[in-house]
Coordinates of C-alpha atoms and ligand atoms in Angstrom, one line a residue:
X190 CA 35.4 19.6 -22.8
X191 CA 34.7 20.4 -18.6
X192 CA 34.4 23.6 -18.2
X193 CA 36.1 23.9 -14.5
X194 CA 34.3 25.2 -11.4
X195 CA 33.1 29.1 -10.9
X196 CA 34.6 29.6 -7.6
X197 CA 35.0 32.8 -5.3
X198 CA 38.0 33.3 -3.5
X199 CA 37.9 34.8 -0.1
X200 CA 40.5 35.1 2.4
X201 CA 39.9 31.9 4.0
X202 CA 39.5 29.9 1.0
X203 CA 37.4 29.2 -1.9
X204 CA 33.5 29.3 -1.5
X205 CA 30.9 27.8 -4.3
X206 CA 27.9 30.0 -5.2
X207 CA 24.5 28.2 -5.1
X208 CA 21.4 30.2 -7.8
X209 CA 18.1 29.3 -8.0
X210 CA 15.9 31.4 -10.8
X211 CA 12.3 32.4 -9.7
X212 CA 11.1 33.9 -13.5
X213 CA 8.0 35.5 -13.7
X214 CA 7.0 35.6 -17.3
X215 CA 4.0 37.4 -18.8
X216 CA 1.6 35.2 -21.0
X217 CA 0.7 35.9 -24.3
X218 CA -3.3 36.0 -24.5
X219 CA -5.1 38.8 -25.4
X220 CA -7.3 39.4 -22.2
X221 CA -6.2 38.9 -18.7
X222 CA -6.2 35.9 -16.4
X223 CA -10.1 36.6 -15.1
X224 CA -11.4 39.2 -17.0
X225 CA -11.6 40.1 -21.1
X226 CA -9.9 43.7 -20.6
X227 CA -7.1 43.7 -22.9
X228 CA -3.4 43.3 -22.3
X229 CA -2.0 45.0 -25.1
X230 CA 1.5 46.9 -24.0
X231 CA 1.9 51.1 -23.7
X232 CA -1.5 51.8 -23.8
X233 CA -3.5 55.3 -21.5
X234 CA -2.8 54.4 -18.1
X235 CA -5.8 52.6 -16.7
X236 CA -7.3 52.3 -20.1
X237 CA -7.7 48.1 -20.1
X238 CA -9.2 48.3 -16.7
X239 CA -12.2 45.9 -16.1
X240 CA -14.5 46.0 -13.1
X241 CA -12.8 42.8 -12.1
X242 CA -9.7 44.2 -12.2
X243 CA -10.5 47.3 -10.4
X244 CA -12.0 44.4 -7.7
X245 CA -15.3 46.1 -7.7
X246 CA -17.8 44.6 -5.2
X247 CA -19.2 41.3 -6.8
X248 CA -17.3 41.3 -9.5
X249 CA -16.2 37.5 -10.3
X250 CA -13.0 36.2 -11.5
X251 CA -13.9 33.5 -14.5
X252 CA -10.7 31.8 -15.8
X253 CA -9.2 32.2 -19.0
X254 CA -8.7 29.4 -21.2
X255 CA -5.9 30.9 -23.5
X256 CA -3.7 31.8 -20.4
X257 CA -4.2 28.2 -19.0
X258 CA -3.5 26.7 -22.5
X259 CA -0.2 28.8 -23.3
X260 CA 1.3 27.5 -19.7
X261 CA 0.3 24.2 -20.4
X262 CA 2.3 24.5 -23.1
X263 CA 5.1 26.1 -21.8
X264 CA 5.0 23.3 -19.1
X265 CA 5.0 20.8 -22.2
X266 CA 7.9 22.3 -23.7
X267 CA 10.2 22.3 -20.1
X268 CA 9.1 18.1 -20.3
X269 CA 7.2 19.1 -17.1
X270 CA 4.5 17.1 -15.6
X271 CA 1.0 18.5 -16.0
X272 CA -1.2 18.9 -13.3
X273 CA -4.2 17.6 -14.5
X274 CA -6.2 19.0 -11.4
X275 CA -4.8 22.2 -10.0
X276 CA -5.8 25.1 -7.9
X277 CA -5.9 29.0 -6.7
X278 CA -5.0 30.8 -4.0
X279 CA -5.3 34.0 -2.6
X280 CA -2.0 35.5 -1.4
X281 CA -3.4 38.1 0.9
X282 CA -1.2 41.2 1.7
X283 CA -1.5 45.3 1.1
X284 CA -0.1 47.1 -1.3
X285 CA -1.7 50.8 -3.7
X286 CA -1.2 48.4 -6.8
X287 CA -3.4 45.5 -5.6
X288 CA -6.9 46.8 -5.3
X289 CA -8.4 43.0 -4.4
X290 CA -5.9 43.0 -1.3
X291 CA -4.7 39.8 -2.5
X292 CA -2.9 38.3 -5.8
X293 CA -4.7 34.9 -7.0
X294 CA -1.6 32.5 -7.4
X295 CA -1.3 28.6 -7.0
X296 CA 0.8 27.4 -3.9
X297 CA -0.6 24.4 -3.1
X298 CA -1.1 22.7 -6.6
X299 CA 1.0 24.3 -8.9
X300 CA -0.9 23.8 -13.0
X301 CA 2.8 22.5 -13.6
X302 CA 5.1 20.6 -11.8
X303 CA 9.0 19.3 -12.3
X304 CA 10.6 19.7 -15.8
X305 CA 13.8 20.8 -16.9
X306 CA 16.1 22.3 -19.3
X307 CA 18.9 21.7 -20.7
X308 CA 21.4 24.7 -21.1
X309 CA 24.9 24.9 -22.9
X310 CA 27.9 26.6 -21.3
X311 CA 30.3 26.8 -24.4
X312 CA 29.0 28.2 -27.5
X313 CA 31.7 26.9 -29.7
X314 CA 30.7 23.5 -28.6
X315 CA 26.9 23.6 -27.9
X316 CA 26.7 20.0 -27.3
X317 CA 30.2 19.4 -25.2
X318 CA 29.4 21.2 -22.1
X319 CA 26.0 20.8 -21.2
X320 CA 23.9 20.6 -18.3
X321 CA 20.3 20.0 -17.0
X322 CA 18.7 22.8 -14.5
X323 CA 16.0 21.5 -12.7
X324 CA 12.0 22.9 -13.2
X325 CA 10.3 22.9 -9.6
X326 CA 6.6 24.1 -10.3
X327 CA 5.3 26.5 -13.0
X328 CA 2.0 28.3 -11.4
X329 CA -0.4 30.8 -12.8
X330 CA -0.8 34.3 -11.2
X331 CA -2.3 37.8 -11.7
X332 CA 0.4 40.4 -11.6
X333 CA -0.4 43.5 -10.0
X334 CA -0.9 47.0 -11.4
X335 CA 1.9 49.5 -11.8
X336 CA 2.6 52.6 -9.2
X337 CA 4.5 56.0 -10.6
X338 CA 6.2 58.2 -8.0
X339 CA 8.0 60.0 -10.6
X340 CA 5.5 62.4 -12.3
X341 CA 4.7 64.9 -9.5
X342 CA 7.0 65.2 -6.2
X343 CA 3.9 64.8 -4.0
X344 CA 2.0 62.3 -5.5
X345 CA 1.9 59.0 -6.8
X346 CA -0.8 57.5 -10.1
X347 CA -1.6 54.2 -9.9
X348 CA -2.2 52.6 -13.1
X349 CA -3.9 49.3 -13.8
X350 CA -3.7 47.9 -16.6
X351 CA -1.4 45.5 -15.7
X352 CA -3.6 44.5 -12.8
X353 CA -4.7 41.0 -13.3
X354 CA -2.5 40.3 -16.2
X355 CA -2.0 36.6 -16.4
X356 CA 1.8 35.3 -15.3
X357 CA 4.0 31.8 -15.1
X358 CA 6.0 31.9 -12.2
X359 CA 8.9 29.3 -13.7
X360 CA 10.7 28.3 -10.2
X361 CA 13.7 26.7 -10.7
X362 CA 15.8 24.2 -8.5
X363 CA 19.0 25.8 -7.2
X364 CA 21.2 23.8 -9.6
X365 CA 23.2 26.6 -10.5
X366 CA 26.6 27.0 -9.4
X367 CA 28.0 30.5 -11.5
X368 CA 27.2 33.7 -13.3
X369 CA 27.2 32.3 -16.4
X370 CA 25.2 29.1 -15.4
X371 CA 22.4 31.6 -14.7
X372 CA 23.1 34.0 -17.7
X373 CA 22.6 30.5 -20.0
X374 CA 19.2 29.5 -18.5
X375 CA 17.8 32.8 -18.8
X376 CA 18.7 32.8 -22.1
X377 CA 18.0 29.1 -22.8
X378 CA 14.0 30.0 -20.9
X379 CA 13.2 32.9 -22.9
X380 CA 14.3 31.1 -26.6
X381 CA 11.9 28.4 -25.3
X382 CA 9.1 31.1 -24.3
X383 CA 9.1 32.4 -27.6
X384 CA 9.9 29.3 -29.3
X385 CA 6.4 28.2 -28.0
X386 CA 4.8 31.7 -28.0
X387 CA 3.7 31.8 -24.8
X388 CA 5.7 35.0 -23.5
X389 CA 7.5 37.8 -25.5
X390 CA 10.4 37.4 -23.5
X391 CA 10.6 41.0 -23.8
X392 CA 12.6 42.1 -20.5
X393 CA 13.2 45.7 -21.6
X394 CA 8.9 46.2 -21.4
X395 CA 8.9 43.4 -18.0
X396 CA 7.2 40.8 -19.9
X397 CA 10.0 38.7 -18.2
X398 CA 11.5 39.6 -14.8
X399 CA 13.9 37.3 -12.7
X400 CA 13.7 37.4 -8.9
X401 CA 17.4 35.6 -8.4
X402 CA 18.3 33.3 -5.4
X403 CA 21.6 33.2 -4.0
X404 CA 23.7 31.3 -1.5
X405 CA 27.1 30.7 -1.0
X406 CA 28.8 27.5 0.8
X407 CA 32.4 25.7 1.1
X408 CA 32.1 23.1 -2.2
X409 CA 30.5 20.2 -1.2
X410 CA 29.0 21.7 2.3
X411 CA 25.0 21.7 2.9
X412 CA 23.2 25.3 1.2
X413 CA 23.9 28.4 3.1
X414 CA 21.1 31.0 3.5
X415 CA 20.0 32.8 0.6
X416 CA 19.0 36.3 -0.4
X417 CA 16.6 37.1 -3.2
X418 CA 17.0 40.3 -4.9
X419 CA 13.5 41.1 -7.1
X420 CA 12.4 41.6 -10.5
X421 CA 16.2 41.4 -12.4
X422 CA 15.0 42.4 -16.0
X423 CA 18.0 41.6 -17.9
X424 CA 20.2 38.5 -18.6
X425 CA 23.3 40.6 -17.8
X426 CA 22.2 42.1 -14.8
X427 CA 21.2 38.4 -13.8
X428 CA 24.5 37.8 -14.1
X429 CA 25.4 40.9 -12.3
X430 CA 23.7 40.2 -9.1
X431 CA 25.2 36.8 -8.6
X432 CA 28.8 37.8 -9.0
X433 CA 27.7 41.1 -6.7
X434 CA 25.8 39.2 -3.9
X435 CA 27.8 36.2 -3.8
X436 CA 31.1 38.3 -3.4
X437 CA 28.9 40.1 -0.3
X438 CA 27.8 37.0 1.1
X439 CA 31.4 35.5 1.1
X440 CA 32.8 39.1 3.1
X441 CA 30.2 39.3 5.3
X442 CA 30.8 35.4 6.4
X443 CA 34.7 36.1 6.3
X444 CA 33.9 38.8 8.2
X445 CA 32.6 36.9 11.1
X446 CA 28.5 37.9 10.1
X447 CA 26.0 35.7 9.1
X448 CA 23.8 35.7 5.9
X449 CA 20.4 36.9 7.5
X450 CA 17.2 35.7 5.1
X451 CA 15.7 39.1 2.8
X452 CA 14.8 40.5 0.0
X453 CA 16.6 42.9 -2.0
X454 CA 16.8 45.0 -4.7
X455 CA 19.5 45.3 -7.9
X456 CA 20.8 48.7 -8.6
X457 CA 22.4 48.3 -12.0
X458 CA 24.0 52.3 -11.9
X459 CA 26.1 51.3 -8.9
X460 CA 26.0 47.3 -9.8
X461 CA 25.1 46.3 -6.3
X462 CA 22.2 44.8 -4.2
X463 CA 20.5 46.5 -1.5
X464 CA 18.4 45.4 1.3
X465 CA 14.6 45.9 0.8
X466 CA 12.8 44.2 3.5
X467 CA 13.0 40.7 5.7
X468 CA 12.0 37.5 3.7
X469 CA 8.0 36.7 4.4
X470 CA 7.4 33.2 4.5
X471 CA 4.4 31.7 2.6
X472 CA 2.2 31.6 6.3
X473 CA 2.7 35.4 6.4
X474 CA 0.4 35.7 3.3
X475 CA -2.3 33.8 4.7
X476 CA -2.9 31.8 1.6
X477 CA -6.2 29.9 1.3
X478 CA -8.1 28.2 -1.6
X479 CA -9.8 30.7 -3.7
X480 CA -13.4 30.3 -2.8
X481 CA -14.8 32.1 -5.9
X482 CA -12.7 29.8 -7.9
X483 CA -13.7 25.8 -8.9
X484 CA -10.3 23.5 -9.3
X485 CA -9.5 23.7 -12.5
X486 CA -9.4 20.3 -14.1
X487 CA -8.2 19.6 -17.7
X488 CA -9.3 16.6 -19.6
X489 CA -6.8 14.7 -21.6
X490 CA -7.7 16.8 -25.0
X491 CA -7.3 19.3 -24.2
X492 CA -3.4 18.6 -22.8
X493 CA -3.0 16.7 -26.1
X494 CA -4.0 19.4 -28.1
X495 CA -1.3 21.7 -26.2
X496 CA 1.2 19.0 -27.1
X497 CA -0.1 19.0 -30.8
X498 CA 0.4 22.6 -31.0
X499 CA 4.3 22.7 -30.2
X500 CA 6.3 23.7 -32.7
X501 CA 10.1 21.8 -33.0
X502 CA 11.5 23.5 -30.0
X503 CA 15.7 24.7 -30.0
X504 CA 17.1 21.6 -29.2
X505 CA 15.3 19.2 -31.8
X506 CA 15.7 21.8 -34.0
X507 CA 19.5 22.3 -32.9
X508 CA 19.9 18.2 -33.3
X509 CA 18.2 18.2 -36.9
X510 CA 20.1 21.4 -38.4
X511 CA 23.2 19.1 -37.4
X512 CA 22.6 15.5 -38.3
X513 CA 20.4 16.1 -41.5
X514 CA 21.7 19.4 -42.6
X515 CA 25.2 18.5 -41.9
X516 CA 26.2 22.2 -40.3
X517 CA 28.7 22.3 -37.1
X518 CA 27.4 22.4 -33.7
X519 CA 28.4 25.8 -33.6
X520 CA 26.6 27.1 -36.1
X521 CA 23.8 25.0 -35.7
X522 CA 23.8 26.6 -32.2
X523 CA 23.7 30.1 -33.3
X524 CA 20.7 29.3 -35.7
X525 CA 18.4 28.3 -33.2
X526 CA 19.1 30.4 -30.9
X527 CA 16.5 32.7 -31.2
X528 CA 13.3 31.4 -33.1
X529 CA 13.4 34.7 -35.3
X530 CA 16.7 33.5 -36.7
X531 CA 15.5 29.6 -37.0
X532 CA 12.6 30.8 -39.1
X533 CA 14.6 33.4 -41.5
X534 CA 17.2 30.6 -42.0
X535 CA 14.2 28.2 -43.1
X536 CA 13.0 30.6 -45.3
X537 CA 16.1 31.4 -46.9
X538 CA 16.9 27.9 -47.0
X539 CA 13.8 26.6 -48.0
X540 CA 14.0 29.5 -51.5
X541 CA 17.6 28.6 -52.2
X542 CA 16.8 25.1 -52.2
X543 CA 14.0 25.8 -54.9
X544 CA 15.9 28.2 -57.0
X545 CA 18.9 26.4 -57.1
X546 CA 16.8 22.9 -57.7
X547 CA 18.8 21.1 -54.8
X548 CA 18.3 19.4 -52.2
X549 CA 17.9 21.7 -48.6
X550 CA 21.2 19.5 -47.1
X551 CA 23.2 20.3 -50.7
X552 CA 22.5 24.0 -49.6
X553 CA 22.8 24.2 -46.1
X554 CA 26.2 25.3 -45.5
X555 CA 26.3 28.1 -48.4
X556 CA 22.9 29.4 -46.9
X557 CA 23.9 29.4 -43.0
X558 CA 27.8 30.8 -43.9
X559 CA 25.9 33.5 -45.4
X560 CA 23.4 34.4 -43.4
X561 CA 25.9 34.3 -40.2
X562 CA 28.2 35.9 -42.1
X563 CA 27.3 38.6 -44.5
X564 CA 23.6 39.1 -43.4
X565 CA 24.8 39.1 -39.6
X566 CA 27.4 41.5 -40.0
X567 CA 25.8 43.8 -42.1
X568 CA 22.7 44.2 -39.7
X569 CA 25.8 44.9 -37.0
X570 CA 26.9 47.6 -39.0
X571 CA 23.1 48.9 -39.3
X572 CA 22.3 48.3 -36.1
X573 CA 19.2 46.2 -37.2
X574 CA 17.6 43.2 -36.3
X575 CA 16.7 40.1 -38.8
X576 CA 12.7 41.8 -37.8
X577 CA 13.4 44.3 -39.8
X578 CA 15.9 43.1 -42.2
X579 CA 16.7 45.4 -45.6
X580 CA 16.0 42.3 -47.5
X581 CA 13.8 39.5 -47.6
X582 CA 15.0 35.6 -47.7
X583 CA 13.7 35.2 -51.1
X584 CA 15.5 38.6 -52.5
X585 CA 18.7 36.2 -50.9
X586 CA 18.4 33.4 -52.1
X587 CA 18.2 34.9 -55.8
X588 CA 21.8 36.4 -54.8
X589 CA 22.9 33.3 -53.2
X590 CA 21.8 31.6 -57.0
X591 CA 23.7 34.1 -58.9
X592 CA 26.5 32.9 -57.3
X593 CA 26.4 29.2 -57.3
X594 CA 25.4 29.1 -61.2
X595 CA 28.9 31.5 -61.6
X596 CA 26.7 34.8 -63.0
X597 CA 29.2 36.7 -60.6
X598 CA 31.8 35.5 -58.4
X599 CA 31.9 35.6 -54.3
X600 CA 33.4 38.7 -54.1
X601 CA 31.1 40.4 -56.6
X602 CA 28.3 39.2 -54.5
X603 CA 30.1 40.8 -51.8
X604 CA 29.0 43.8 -54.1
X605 CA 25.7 43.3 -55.1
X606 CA 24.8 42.6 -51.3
X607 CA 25.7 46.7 -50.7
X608 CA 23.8 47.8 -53.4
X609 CA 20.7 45.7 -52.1
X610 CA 20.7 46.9 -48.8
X611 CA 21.2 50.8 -50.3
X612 CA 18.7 50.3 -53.0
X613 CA 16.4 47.6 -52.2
X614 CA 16.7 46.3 -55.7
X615 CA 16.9 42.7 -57.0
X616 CA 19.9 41.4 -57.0
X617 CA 19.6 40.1 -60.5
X618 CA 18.3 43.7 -61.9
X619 CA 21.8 45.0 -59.8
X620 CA 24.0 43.0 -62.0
X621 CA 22.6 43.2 -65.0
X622 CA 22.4 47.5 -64.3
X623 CA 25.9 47.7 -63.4
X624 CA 27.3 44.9 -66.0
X625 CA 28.7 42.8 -63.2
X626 CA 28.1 39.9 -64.4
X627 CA 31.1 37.4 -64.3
X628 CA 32.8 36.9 -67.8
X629 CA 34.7 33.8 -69.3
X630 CA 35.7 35.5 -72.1
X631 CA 39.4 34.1 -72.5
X632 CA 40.0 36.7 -75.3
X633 CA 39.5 39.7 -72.8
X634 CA 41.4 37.6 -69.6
X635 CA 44.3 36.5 -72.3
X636 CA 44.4 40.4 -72.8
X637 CA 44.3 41.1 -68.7
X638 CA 46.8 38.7 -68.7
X639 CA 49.2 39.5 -70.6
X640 CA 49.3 43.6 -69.5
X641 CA 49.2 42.1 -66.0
X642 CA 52.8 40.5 -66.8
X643 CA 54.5 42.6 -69.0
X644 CA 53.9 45.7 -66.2
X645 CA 55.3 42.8 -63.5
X646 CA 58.3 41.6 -65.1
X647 CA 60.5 41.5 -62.5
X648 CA 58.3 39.4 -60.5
X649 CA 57.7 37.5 -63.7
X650 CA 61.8 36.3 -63.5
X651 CA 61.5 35.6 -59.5
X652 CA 58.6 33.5 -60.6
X653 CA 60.4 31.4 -63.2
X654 CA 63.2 31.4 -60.6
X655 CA 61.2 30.1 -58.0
X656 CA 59.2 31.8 -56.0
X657 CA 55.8 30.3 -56.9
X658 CA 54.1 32.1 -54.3
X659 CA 53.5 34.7 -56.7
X660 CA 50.9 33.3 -58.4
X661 CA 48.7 34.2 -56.1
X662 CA 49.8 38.1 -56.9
X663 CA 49.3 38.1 -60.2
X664 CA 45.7 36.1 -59.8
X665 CA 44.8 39.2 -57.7
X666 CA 46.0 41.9 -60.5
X667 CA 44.5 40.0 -63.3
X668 CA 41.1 40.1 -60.8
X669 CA 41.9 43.6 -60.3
X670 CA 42.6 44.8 -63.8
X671 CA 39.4 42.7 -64.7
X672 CA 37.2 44.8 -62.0
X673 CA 36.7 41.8 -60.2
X674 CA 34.3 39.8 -63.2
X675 CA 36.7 37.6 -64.2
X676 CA 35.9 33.5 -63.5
X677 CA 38.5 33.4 -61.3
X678 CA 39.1 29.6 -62.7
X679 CA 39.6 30.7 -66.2
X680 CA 42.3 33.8 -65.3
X681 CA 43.6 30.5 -63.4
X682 CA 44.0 28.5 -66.2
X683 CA 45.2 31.6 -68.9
X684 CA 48.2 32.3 -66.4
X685 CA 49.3 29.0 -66.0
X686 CA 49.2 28.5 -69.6
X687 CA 51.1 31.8 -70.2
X688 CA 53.6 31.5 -67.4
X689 CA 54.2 28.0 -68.7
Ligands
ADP703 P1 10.0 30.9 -1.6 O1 8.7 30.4 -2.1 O2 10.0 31.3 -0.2 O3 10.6 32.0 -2.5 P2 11.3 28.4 -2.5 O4 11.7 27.3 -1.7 O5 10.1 28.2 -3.4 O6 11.1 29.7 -1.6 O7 12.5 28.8 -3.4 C1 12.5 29.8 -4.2 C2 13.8 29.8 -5.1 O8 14.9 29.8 -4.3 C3 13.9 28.6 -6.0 O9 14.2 29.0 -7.3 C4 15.0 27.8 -5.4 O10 15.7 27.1 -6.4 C5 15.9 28.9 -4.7 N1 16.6 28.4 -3.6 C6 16.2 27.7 -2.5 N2 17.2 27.5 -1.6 C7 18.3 28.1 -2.1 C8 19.6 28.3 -1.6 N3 20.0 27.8 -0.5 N4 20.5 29.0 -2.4 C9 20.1 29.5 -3.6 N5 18.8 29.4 -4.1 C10 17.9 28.7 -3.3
MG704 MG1 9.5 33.0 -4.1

């Protein structure tokens, strides 16, 4: 399937939009990039504060190996080339939440250089409309501490615990060409993040935060200048800002102005982009080596142990849940997703396959139709998330056994599910409490039947005459009359033998 173009259409013609992703992503580690304060999110304002942070006089930066290890990683994962011998730099400029009066970063060797990913475009057919973004660089940074204007209207608190908290600056190529292209590698970066564990991906608390690069150009022209608008922090405001400064870019040039070079800020209550300040280039900044830093050199262990570590990452574990599982793309696709929903399917799978004494593949389907299905939908309703799921995998796959031995029928389930998510109880304990199990006992269905029938009897005659739809009708009342426990292939076979 081709999906076609994302164009814009201005009043002298169609113009292509051109995105390029700058992520800055917040490692997982428990102390910062150069000193052992802790990272840990919401604590006191300038509680995790070390003197290195607080860039007391003399106070040395030492590097962290956890931070260096988890972007290593994340570099692995992205199929990225690993910079065996990299290096800081100090980014020199002012600001109240950078006490140093420069941010350690890598400019001139990046830890990580060019990978890429892979994103889908169509989530019907995860595998029919595909397309690679390119990585640029992954480097490792300090972010800065946080400023508050809002307490007081005369002051402003500067907080920093944040301050030297390590970051991966992901950089990606400007191999995007639409809203939704940039939407789908946002998404497809942060399932890999936490696929590997290297970032939350949490954008609501800034663990994640896009600065977005846009252009616009006649298809098939040379790049046009692009804007940056800073520290996006959610995939639909991503989105947003394309579509918003794209459209701007195409007036303005239609208009007879010219795209001038800047930064610019998102502001998602009036969904538009605003000028900040002119675009520095990297010689404003003044960057030089770090001088109270050595290279840092990684031996070839150490980057095998980071490989060693990865677990199977979305798309192996996309290709697998298709192939040896036997599910369709599609929901194959929405199972590894998000690694939270991978690992509950496992586990579910993994129970059913044991209480049901099958095969994993012989259970797949039943397992992921029900956990899309029933699970998804009622944690909609609940407005949950599988975190903190009402019931376990294993109290699942017990209901998911009642049903294939033929204790109670689909729809009972159906049932029993409700009463487990209101009571927490076992799903065998429900049906056993509330006698649902499902009966075979042709004496009682005969009886069902036979009432069902004689109360129908004009449909009985149409029947006879013809109309053999109707079996399905009186399948239901029998079901009905029977509180839904009847083995639905036994009322089957008593009507067909009664109705002759
Ligand atoms: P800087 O370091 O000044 O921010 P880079 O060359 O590193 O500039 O590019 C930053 C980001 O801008 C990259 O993600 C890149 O893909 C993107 N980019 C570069 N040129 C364009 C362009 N013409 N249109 C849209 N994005 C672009
Ligand atoms: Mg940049």
């Amino acid at each position: 399937m081709t999906i076609s173009p994302y164009r814009i259409r201005g009043e002298t013609g169609e113009w292509e939009v051109v995105v390029g992703l700058e992520v800055h992503a917040q490692v997982v580690s428990r102390s910062k990039l150069f000193s052992g304060a802790a990272t840990t999110f919401g604590a006191e304002p300038n509680a995790q504060v070390s003197l290195v942070d607080a860039a007391m006089p003399g106070m040395l930066p030492v590097p962290n190996r956890e931070c260096i290890r988890q972007a290593v990683r994340t570099g692995l994962a992205l199929d990225a080339q690993i910079n065996k011998w990299s290096r800081f730099d100090r980014k020199n400029y002012f600001y109240a939440d950078l006490p140093q009066g420069y941010q350690i970063s890598q400019l001139y060797h990046p830890l990580v250089g060019e990978g890429t990913i892979e994103i889908s475009l169509d989530d019907k057919d995860p595998e029919g409309s595909t397309k690679t973004v390119g990585i640029e660089r992954i480097h490792v940074e300090q972010d800065a501490g946080k400023l508050m204007h809002d307490q007081h209207p005369t002051m402003s608190y500067v907080d920093l615990n944040r301050s030297g908290v390590a970051l991966m600056e992901i950089v990606s190529r400007p191999d995007m060409r639409s809203p939704a292209e940039a939407g789908a590698y946002l998404r497809k970066l942060r399932a890999i993040l936490r696929y590997v564990g290297s970032c939350d991906g949490n954008m609501e608390e800034g663990s994640m935060r896009a600065d977005v690069n846009v252009s616009v150009r006649r298809p098939g022209e040379p790049f046009g200048t692009r804007t940056e608008t800073k520290n996006v922090n959610s995939v639909r405001f991503v989105m947003a800002v394309v579509e918003q400064e794209a459209r701007r870019q195409v007036d303005l040039i239609e208009d007879g102005g010219r795209v001038v070079q800047e930064t610019r800020l998102y502001d998602p209550d009036r969904n538009e982009t605003r000028s900040m300040r002119s675009k520095e280039d990297a010689h404003d900044y003044r960057y030089f080596p770090d001088p109270d830093l050595l290279p840092l050199e990684l031996d070839d262990a150490f980057v095998a142990n980071c490989r060693a570590s990865l677990p199977e990452l979305p798309d192996a574990k996309r290709h697998r849940y298709e192939t040896t599982l036997g599910l369709t793309p599609y929901l194959a696709g929405v199972l590894t997703a998000e690694v939270e929903t991978a690992r509950w399917f496992e586990a579910l799978l993994a129970a059913t396959a044991v209480k049901q004494g099958k095969d994993q593949a012989a259970v797949a389907r039943q397992t992921a139709n029900w956990l899309t299905g029933e699970l998804f939908g009622a944690l909609n309703r609940l407005g949950r998330n599988l975190e903190d799921a009402p019931v376990s995998p294993e109290q699942s796959a017990e209901l998911l056994a009642l049903v294939a031995d033929g204790t109670i029928s689909g729809s009972i389930a159906k049932q029993v599910f409700e009463k487990m998510l209101e009571s927490g109880d076992a799903a065998g304990a429900i049906v056993e409490r509330e006698g649902l199990r499902q009966t075979s006992d042709a004496g009682a269905i005969d009886a069902a039947v036979a009432k069902v029938l004689a109360d129908n009897a004009d449909k009985v005659v149409q029947y006879k005459a013809g109309k053999e739809a109707l079996f399905g009708f009186f399948v239901g009342q029998t079901m009905k009359a029977m509180q839904g426990k009847a083995n639905p292939q036994v009322v089957n076979e008593a009507l067909r033998k009664t109705l002759g």
